Amino acid sequence: MISRKFEQIDNLICNTDNRWSDKSYRIGLRLKSLIVQIFNYFLINSIKLIADCSYNDYREVVRKDGPVILALWHGDFLSSLYFYRYNRNIAVMASLSKDGDLITKSLDSLGYQSIRGSSSRGGAKVLLEAIKKIKKGVSVAFTIDGPKGPLHEVKPGIIKLAQKTGVPIVTLSPAYSNAIKLKNWDRTYIPMPFSKVVIYFGKPFFVDANISIEEGCEKLKSYMFECEEQAYKKLKAGI
């Protein structure tokens, strides 16, 4: 686990928000963050994360051509984070809300960079920051139906980013041998201790600059469902 002061974490402190002048808020956030880190540490060390051979295609693209845009469903966020932990060359979106503060602190403890904002707040800033990250050689990860849903409906930001940067999108989907599925809007999966999680990576694809955003979203949605189907096939095959 990586523990750093708030001031050392890029984009964590929202200077325009009065909550950061509240000492009790900062103490509370630190305590919540510690609990989350302990939970993450326990779960990471009790589950078996397996990358399908499709992971090699993803690594080869990054090695040869540089950064990619990673696409995943919001409900699969947790296991995907565990798989890439301690990779400082991936930036993840986090909202500007109080929940976003906790997520940003947690991302930092797992070794990620953060981009603060969402489709409903600070959307234009998020897009610009993501473009800057990609130009610096950093891959960017999107929970494409977040931050508030609807479930499995692709938001346009990732398509706009792919068209503006010319960087390929790589879909990824975990398959769980045993997991709790929460009843929140994104149906979050929490893998059970001593379970197996197989991560499947779709083939990198480029979004044509001439297609509509709506068409791009539908195309990505179909790739995501195909990726999820392949992940469970691999899991059943006993990988």
PDB file of C-alpha atoms in Angstrom:
ATOM      1  CA  MET A   1       0.000   0.000   0.000  1.00  0.00           C
ATOM      2  CA  ILE A   2       1.132   3.541  -0.757  1.00  0.00           C
ATOM      3  CA  SER A   3       0.319   6.206   1.828  1.00  0.00           C
ATOM      4  CA  ARG A   4       0.917   9.859   1.033  1.00  0.00           C
ATOM      5  CA  LYS A   5      -0.222  13.216   2.363  1.00  0.00           C
ATOM      6  CA  PHE A   6      -3.226  14.820   0.682  1.00  0.00           C
ATOM      7  CA  GLU A   7      -1.070  17.613  -0.731  1.00  0.00           C
ATOM      8  CA  GLN A   8       1.144  15.108  -2.557  1.00  0.00           C
ATOM      9  CA  ILE A   9      -1.717  13.566  -4.537  1.00  0.00           C
ATOM     10  CA  ASP A  10      -2.422  15.264  -7.863  1.00  0.00           C
ATOM     11  CA  ASN A  11      -5.946  16.693  -8.228  1.00  0.00           C
ATOM     12  CA  LEU A  12      -7.161  15.384  -4.861  1.00  0.00           C
ATOM     13  CA  ILE A  13      -7.746  18.721  -3.169  1.00  0.00           C
ATOM     14  CA  CYS A  14     -10.457  20.793  -4.868  1.00  0.00           C
ATOM     15  CA  ASN A  15      -9.411  24.302  -3.840  1.00  0.00           C
ATOM     16  CA  THR A  16     -12.772  25.772  -4.842  1.00  0.00           C
ATOM     17  CA  ASP A  17     -14.604  23.543  -2.366  1.00  0.00           C
ATOM     18  CA  ASN A  18     -14.922  24.659   1.270  1.00  0.00           C
ATOM     19  CA  ARG A  19     -14.856  21.097   2.583  1.00  0.00           C
ATOM     20  CA  TRP A  20     -11.054  21.084   2.415  1.00  0.00           C
ATOM     21  CA  SER A  21     -10.864  23.860   5.021  1.00  0.00           C
ATOM     22  CA  ASP A  22     -12.757  21.603   7.455  1.00  0.00           C
ATOM     23  CA  LYS A  23     -10.265  19.710   9.628  1.00  0.00           C
ATOM     24  CA  SER A  24     -12.864  17.116  10.650  1.00  0.00           C
ATOM     25  CA  TYR A  25     -13.508  16.351   6.962  1.00  0.00           C
ATOM     26  CA  ARG A  26      -9.816  15.740   6.304  1.00  0.00           C
ATOM     27  CA  ILE A  27      -9.499  13.493   9.372  1.00  0.00           C
ATOM     28  CA  GLY A  28     -12.627  11.573   8.374  1.00  0.00           C
ATOM     29  CA  LEU A  29     -11.341  11.093   4.848  1.00  0.00           C
ATOM     30  CA  ARG A  30      -8.031   9.799   6.168  1.00  0.00           C
ATOM     31  CA  LEU A  31      -9.799   7.248   8.375  1.00  0.00           C
ATOM     32  CA  LYS A  32     -12.122   6.109   5.576  1.00  0.00           C
ATOM     33  CA  SER A  33      -9.144   5.799   3.270  1.00  0.00           C
ATOM     34  CA  LEU A  34      -7.319   3.615   5.797  1.00  0.00           C
ATOM     35  CA  ILE A  35     -10.328   1.296   6.059  1.00  0.00           C
ATOM     36  CA  VAL A  36     -10.535   1.046   2.250  1.00  0.00           C
ATOM     37  CA  GLN A  37      -6.809   0.307   1.995  1.00  0.00           C
ATOM     38  CA  ILE A  38      -7.070  -2.491   4.576  1.00  0.00           C
ATOM     39  CA  PHE A  39     -10.079  -3.932   2.716  1.00  0.00           C
ATOM     40  CA  ASN A  40      -8.210  -3.762  -0.602  1.00  0.00           C
ATOM     41  CA  TYR A  41      -5.099  -5.360   0.866  1.00  0.00           C
ATOM     42  CA  PHE A  42      -7.090  -8.252   2.293  1.00  0.00           C
ATOM     43  CA  LEU A  43      -9.091  -8.879  -0.878  1.00  0.00           C
ATOM     44  CA  ILE A  44      -6.144  -8.530  -3.259  1.00  0.00           C
ATOM     45  CA  ASN A  45      -4.234 -11.171  -1.310  1.00  0.00           C
ATOM     46  CA  SER A  46      -7.162 -13.565  -1.029  1.00  0.00           C
ATOM     47  CA  ILE A  47      -8.364 -13.790  -4.647  1.00  0.00           C
ATOM     48  CA  LYS A  48      -6.708 -15.288  -7.700  1.00  0.00           C
ATOM     49  CA  LEU A  49      -6.500 -12.788 -10.576  1.00  0.00           C
ATOM     50  CA  ILE A  50      -5.758 -14.371 -13.942  1.00  0.00           C
ATOM     51  CA  ALA A  51      -5.086 -12.574 -17.223  1.00  0.00           C
ATOM     52  CA  ASP A  52      -6.271 -14.389 -20.331  1.00  0.00           C
ATOM     53  CA  CYS A  53      -3.720 -14.696 -23.148  1.00  0.00           C
ATOM     54  CA  SER A  54      -5.534 -11.758 -24.807  1.00  0.00           C
ATOM     55  CA  TYR A  55      -3.590  -9.626 -22.316  1.00  0.00           C
ATOM     56  CA  ASN A  56      -0.492 -10.177 -24.435  1.00  0.00           C
ATOM     57  CA  ASP A  57      -2.173  -8.390 -27.383  1.00  0.00           C
ATOM     58  CA  TYR A  58      -2.863  -5.393 -25.137  1.00  0.00           C
ATOM     59  CA  ARG A  59       0.725  -5.299 -23.842  1.00  0.00           C
ATOM     60  CA  GLU A  60       2.117  -5.542 -27.367  1.00  0.00           C
ATOM     61  CA  VAL A  61       0.051  -2.557 -28.515  1.00  0.00           C
ATOM     62  CA  VAL A  62       1.236  -0.462 -25.561  1.00  0.00           C
ATOM     63  CA  ARG A  63       4.845  -1.525 -26.123  1.00  0.00           C
ATOM     64  CA  LYS A  64       4.814  -0.687 -29.833  1.00  0.00           C
ATOM     65  CA  ASP A  65       2.359   2.184 -30.183  1.00  0.00           C
ATOM     66  CA  GLY A  66       2.056   3.777 -26.761  1.00  0.00           C
ATOM     67  CA  PRO A  67      -1.020   4.516 -24.614  1.00  0.00           C
ATOM     68  CA  VAL A  68      -4.514   3.113 -25.063  1.00  0.00           C
ATOM     69  CA  ILE A  69      -7.963   3.931 -23.716  1.00  0.00           C
ATOM     70  CA  LEU A  70      -9.232   1.176 -21.418  1.00  0.00           C
ATOM     71  CA  ALA A  71     -12.998   0.627 -21.313  1.00  0.00           C
ATOM     72  CA  LEU A  72     -14.842  -1.228 -18.559  1.00  0.00           C
ATOM     73  CA  TRP A  73     -18.262  -1.269 -16.922  1.00  0.00           C
ATOM     74  CA  HIS A  74     -18.621   0.671 -13.672  1.00  0.00           C
ATOM     75  CA  GLY A  75     -19.653  -2.480 -11.814  1.00  0.00           C
ATOM     76  CA  ASP A  76     -16.336  -4.175 -12.677  1.00  0.00           C
ATOM     77  CA  PHE A  77     -14.233  -1.289 -11.386  1.00  0.00           C
ATOM     78  CA  LEU A  78     -12.929  -3.015  -8.262  1.00  0.00           C
ATOM     79  CA  SER A  79     -11.396  -6.157  -9.782  1.00  0.00           C
ATOM     80  CA  SER A  80      -9.968  -4.200 -12.711  1.00  0.00           C
ATOM     81  CA  LEU A  81      -8.220  -1.849 -10.287  1.00  0.00           C
ATOM     82  CA  TYR A  82      -6.659  -4.775  -8.464  1.00  0.00           C
ATOM     83  CA  PHE A  83      -5.324  -6.226 -11.705  1.00  0.00           C
ATOM     84  CA  TYR A  84      -3.451  -3.058 -12.734  1.00  0.00           C
ATOM     85  CA  ARG A  85      -2.335  -1.964  -9.255  1.00  0.00           C
ATOM     86  CA  TYR A  86       0.987  -0.142  -8.871  1.00  0.00           C
ATOM     87  CA  ASN A  87       0.992   0.843 -12.547  1.00  0.00           C
ATOM     88  CA  ARG A  88       1.722   4.588 -12.463  1.00  0.00           C
ATOM     89  CA  ASN A  89       1.229   4.789 -16.218  1.00  0.00           C
ATOM     90  CA  ILE A  90      -2.570   4.556 -16.053  1.00  0.00           C
ATOM     91  CA  ALA A  91      -4.883   7.448 -15.178  1.00  0.00           C
ATOM     92  CA  VAL A  92      -8.411   6.809 -13.884  1.00  0.00           C
ATOM     93  CA  MET A  93     -11.416   9.128 -13.757  1.00  0.00           C
ATOM     94  CA  ALA A  94     -12.783  10.225 -10.364  1.00  0.00           C
ATOM     95  CA  SER A  95     -15.640  12.640  -9.762  1.00  0.00           C
ATOM     96  CA  LEU A  96     -15.308  15.996  -7.990  1.00  0.00           C
ATOM     97  CA  SER A  97     -17.637  14.869  -5.199  1.00  0.00           C
ATOM     98  CA  LYS A  98     -16.768  13.721  -1.664  1.00  0.00           C
ATOM     99  CA  ASP A  99     -16.931  10.134  -2.910  1.00  0.00           C
ATOM    100  CA  GLY A 100     -14.476  11.182  -5.610  1.00  0.00           C
ATOM    101  CA  ASP A 101     -12.056  12.368  -2.914  1.00  0.00           C
ATOM    102  CA  LEU A 102     -12.073   8.920  -1.323  1.00  0.00           C
ATOM    103  CA  ILE A 103     -11.727   7.213  -4.700  1.00  0.00           C
ATOM    104  CA  THR A 104      -8.803   9.465  -5.652  1.00  0.00           C
ATOM    105  CA  LYS A 105      -7.011   8.718  -2.365  1.00  0.00           C
ATOM    106  CA  SER A 106      -7.665   5.003  -2.869  1.00  0.00           C
ATOM    107  CA  LEU A 107      -6.430   5.144  -6.468  1.00  0.00           C
ATOM    108  CA  ASP A 108      -3.216   6.728  -5.292  1.00  0.00           C
ATOM    109  CA  SER A 109      -2.697   4.002  -2.689  1.00  0.00           C
ATOM    110  CA  LEU A 110      -2.996   1.433  -5.492  1.00  0.00           C
ATOM    111  CA  GLY A 111      -0.501   3.279  -7.656  1.00  0.00           C
ATOM    112  CA  TYR A 112      -2.738   5.095 -10.160  1.00  0.00           C
ATOM    113  CA  GLN A 113      -2.874   8.623 -11.473  1.00  0.00           C
ATOM    114  CA  SER A 114      -6.239  10.419 -11.315  1.00  0.00           C
ATOM    115  CA  ILE A 115      -8.260  12.785 -13.473  1.00  0.00           C
ATOM    116  CA  ARG A 116     -10.953  14.642 -11.525  1.00  0.00           C
ATOM    117  CA  GLY A 117     -14.351  15.333 -13.100  1.00  0.00           C
ATOM    118  CA  SER A 118     -17.269  13.528 -14.736  1.00  0.00           C
ATOM    119  CA  SER A 119     -19.700  13.718 -17.635  1.00  0.00           C
ATOM    120  CA  SER A 120     -22.103  15.731 -15.444  1.00  0.00           C
ATOM    121  CA  ARG A 121     -19.536  18.022 -13.815  1.00  0.00           C
ATOM    122  CA  GLY A 122     -16.299  19.228 -15.331  1.00  0.00           C
ATOM    123  CA  GLY A 123     -16.760  17.137 -18.481  1.00  0.00           C
ATOM    124  CA  ALA A 124     -14.804  19.435 -20.791  1.00  0.00           C
ATOM    125  CA  LYS A 125     -11.942  19.659 -18.286  1.00  0.00           C
ATOM    126  CA  VAL A 126     -11.844  15.858 -18.000  1.00  0.00           C
ATOM    127  CA  LEU A 127     -11.543  15.501 -21.767  1.00  0.00           C
ATOM    128  CA  LEU A 128      -8.696  18.035 -21.939  1.00  0.00           C
ATOM    129  CA  GLU A 129      -6.859  16.422 -19.021  1.00  0.00           C
ATOM    130  CA  ALA A 130      -7.253  12.979 -20.601  1.00  0.00           C
ATOM    131  CA  ILE A 131      -5.822  14.267 -23.880  1.00  0.00           C
ATOM    132  CA  LYS A 132      -2.832  15.719 -21.988  1.00  0.00           C
ATOM    133  CA  LYS A 133      -2.234  12.398 -20.226  1.00  0.00           C
ATOM    134  CA  ILE A 134      -2.305  10.465 -23.497  1.00  0.00           C
ATOM    135  CA  LYS A 135       0.129  12.914 -25.108  1.00  0.00           C
ATOM    136  CA  LYS A 136       2.485  12.191 -22.209  1.00  0.00           C
ATOM    137  CA  GLY A 137       2.241   8.457 -22.900  1.00  0.00           C
ATOM    138  CA  VAL A 138      -0.202   7.632 -20.105  1.00  0.00           C
ATOM    139  CA  SER A 139      -3.117   5.266 -20.783  1.00  0.00           C
ATOM    140  CA  VAL A 140      -6.551   6.392 -19.582  1.00  0.00           C
ATOM    141  CA  ALA A 141      -9.210   4.115 -18.056  1.00  0.00           C
ATOM    142  CA  PHE A 142     -12.946   4.852 -18.355  1.00  0.00           C
ATOM    143  CA  THR A 143     -15.897   3.318 -16.524  1.00  0.00           C
ATOM    144  CA  ILE A 144     -17.994   3.918 -19.589  1.00  0.00           C
ATOM    145  CA  ASP A 145     -21.469   3.816 -18.011  1.00  0.00           C
ATOM    146  CA  GLY A 146     -20.464   5.976 -15.030  1.00  0.00           C
ATOM    147  CA  PRO A 147     -20.613   7.893 -12.857  1.00  0.00           C
ATOM    148  CA  LYS A 148     -24.359   7.451 -12.334  1.00  0.00           C
ATOM    149  CA  GLY A 149     -25.615   5.228 -15.140  1.00  0.00           C
ATOM    150  CA  PRO A 150     -27.898   4.089 -16.629  1.00  0.00           C
ATOM    151  CA  LEU A 151     -26.430   0.615 -16.348  1.00  0.00           C
ATOM    152  CA  HIS A 152     -24.470  -0.486 -19.447  1.00  0.00           C
ATOM    153  CA  GLU A 153     -25.251   2.674 -21.412  1.00  0.00           C
ATOM    154  CA  VAL A 154     -22.023   4.032 -22.903  1.00  0.00           C
ATOM    155  CA  LYS A 155     -21.374   7.731 -22.236  1.00  0.00           C
ATOM    156  CA  PRO A 156     -19.972   9.770 -25.146  1.00  0.00           C
ATOM    157  CA  GLY A 157     -16.744  10.964 -23.495  1.00  0.00           C
ATOM    158  CA  ILE A 158     -14.664   7.916 -24.378  1.00  0.00           C
ATOM    159  CA  ILE A 159     -15.713   8.077 -28.045  1.00  0.00           C
ATOM    160  CA  LYS A 160     -14.832  11.776 -28.240  1.00  0.00           C
ATOM    161  CA  LEU A 161     -11.439  11.076 -26.664  1.00  0.00           C
ATOM    162  CA  ALA A 162     -10.686   8.234 -29.085  1.00  0.00           C
ATOM    163  CA  GLN A 163     -11.622  10.400 -32.082  1.00  0.00           C
ATOM    164  CA  LYS A 164      -9.581  13.405 -30.942  1.00  0.00           C
ATOM    165  CA  THR A 165      -6.436  11.432 -30.041  1.00  0.00           C
ATOM    166  CA  GLY A 166      -6.524   8.611 -32.597  1.00  0.00           C
ATOM    167  CA  VAL A 167      -5.677   6.209 -29.758  1.00  0.00           C
ATOM    168  CA  PRO A 168      -7.258   2.725 -29.785  1.00  0.00           C
ATOM    169  CA  ILE A 169      -9.841   1.562 -27.253  1.00  0.00           C
ATOM    170  CA  VAL A 170      -9.235  -1.732 -25.463  1.00  0.00           C
ATOM    171  CA  THR A 171     -12.237  -3.300 -23.750  1.00  0.00           C
ATOM    172  CA  LEU A 172     -11.737  -5.468 -20.683  1.00  0.00           C
ATOM    173  CA  SER A 173     -14.084  -7.588 -18.646  1.00  0.00           C
ATOM    174  CA  PRO A 174     -13.619  -9.708 -15.523  1.00  0.00           C
ATOM    175  CA  ALA A 175     -15.437 -13.028 -15.006  1.00  0.00           C
ATOM    176  CA  TYR A 176     -16.019 -14.152 -11.419  1.00  0.00           C
ATOM    177  CA  SER A 177     -16.114 -17.672 -10.048  1.00  0.00           C
ATOM    178  CA  ASN A 178     -17.775 -16.367  -6.886  1.00  0.00           C
ATOM    179  CA  ALA A 179     -18.790 -12.779  -6.193  1.00  0.00           C
ATOM    180  CA  ILE A 180     -21.329 -10.636  -4.403  1.00  0.00           C
ATOM    181  CA  LYS A 181     -23.419  -8.520  -6.772  1.00  0.00           C
ATOM    182  CA  LEU A 182     -24.633  -5.378  -5.027  1.00  0.00           C
ATOM    183  CA  LYS A 183     -28.099  -3.929  -5.624  1.00  0.00           C
ATOM    184  CA  ASN A 184     -26.840  -0.431  -6.425  1.00  0.00           C
ATOM    185  CA  TRP A 185     -27.315   1.136  -9.866  1.00  0.00           C
ATOM    186  CA  ASP A 186     -24.116  -0.350 -11.388  1.00  0.00           C
ATOM    187  CA  ARG A 187     -24.543  -3.835  -9.846  1.00  0.00           C
ATOM    188  CA  THR A 188     -21.022  -3.706  -8.400  1.00  0.00           C
ATOM    189  CA  TYR A 189     -19.218  -7.047  -8.245  1.00  0.00           C
ATOM    190  CA  ILE A 190     -17.163  -7.789  -5.134  1.00  0.00           C
ATOM    191  CA  PRO A 191     -15.164 -11.019  -5.566  1.00  0.00           C
ATOM    192  CA  MET A 192     -15.366 -13.347  -2.594  1.00  0.00           C
ATOM    193  CA  PRO A 193     -12.171 -14.353  -0.757  1.00  0.00           C
ATOM    194  CA  PHE A 194     -10.385 -17.332  -2.354  1.00  0.00           C
ATOM    195  CA  SER A 195     -12.370 -16.962  -5.577  1.00  0.00           C
ATOM    196  CA  LYS A 196     -10.945 -16.736  -9.103  1.00  0.00           C
ATOM    197  CA  VAL A 197     -11.265 -13.744 -11.431  1.00  0.00           C
ATOM    198  CA  VAL A 198     -10.363 -14.048 -15.117  1.00  0.00           C
ATOM    199  CA  ILE A 199      -9.671 -10.785 -16.981  1.00  0.00           C
ATOM    200  CA  TYR A 200     -10.337 -10.851 -20.735  1.00  0.00           C
ATOM    201  CA  PHE A 201      -9.089  -8.124 -23.092  1.00  0.00           C
ATOM    202  CA  GLY A 202     -10.808  -7.340 -26.370  1.00  0.00           C
ATOM    203  CA  LYS A 203      -8.781  -6.564 -29.479  1.00  0.00           C
ATOM    204  CA  PRO A 204      -7.777  -2.885 -29.730  1.00  0.00           C
ATOM    205  CA  PHE A 205      -9.993  -0.924 -32.105  1.00  0.00           C
ATOM    206  CA  PHE A 206      -9.944   2.602 -33.465  1.00  0.00           C
ATOM    207  CA  VAL A 207     -12.972   4.882 -33.644  1.00  0.00           C
ATOM    208  CA  ASP A 208     -13.360   6.427 -37.089  1.00  0.00           C
ATOM    209  CA  ALA A 209     -13.386  10.221 -36.865  1.00  0.00           C
ATOM    210  CA  ASN A 210     -16.271  10.350 -39.357  1.00  0.00           C
ATOM    211  CA  ILE A 211     -18.817   8.231 -37.488  1.00  0.00           C
ATOM    212  CA  SER A 212     -21.357   9.778 -35.136  1.00  0.00           C
ATOM    213  CA  ILE A 213     -20.917   9.691 -31.374  1.00  0.00           C
ATOM    214  CA  GLU A 214     -24.116   7.615 -31.086  1.00  0.00           C
ATOM    215  CA  GLU A 215     -22.801   5.026 -33.547  1.00  0.00           C
ATOM    216  CA  GLY A 216     -19.483   4.887 -31.709  1.00  0.00           C
ATOM    217  CA  CYS A 217     -21.254   4.309 -28.382  1.00  0.00           C
ATOM    218  CA  GLU A 218     -23.338   1.474 -29.814  1.00  0.00           C
ATOM    219  CA  LYS A 219     -20.291  -0.140 -31.385  1.00  0.00           C
ATOM    220  CA  LEU A 220     -18.376   0.008 -28.104  1.00  0.00           C
ATOM    221  CA  LYS A 221     -21.369  -1.393 -26.215  1.00  0.00           C
ATOM    222  CA  SER A 222     -21.482  -4.436 -28.483  1.00  0.00           C
ATOM    223  CA  TYR A 223     -17.722  -4.976 -28.033  1.00  0.00           C
ATOM    224  CA  MET A 224     -18.163  -4.801 -24.253  1.00  0.00           C
ATOM    225  CA  PHE A 225     -20.853  -7.487 -24.200  1.00  0.00           C
ATOM    226  CA  GLU A 226     -18.717  -9.669 -26.476  1.00  0.00           C
ATOM    227  CA  CYS A 227     -15.746  -9.165 -24.145  1.00  0.00           C
ATOM    228  CA  GLU A 228     -17.844 -10.159 -21.125  1.00  0.00           C
ATOM    229  CA  GLU A 229     -19.077 -13.287 -22.910  1.00  0.00           C
ATOM    230  CA  GLN A 230     -15.521 -14.316 -23.774  1.00  0.00           C
ATOM    231  CA  ALA A 231     -14.371 -13.771 -20.186  1.00  0.00           C
ATOM    232  CA  TYR A 232     -16.956 -16.208 -18.830  1.00  0.00           C
ATOM    233  CA  LYS A 233     -16.132 -18.738 -21.562  1.00  0.00           C
ATOM    234  CA  LYS A 234     -12.497 -18.636 -20.454  1.00  0.00           C
ATOM    235  CA  LEU A 235     -13.505 -18.991 -16.827  1.00  0.00           C
ATOM    236  CA  LYS A 236     -15.659 -22.038 -17.567  1.00  0.00           C
ATOM    237  CA  ALA A 237     -12.832 -23.526 -19.629  1.00  0.00           C
ATOM    238  CA  GLY A 238     -10.769 -23.616 -16.454  1.00  0.00           C
ATOM    239  CA  ILE A 239      -8.078 -21.065 -17.231  1.00  0.00           C
TER     240      ILE A 239
END
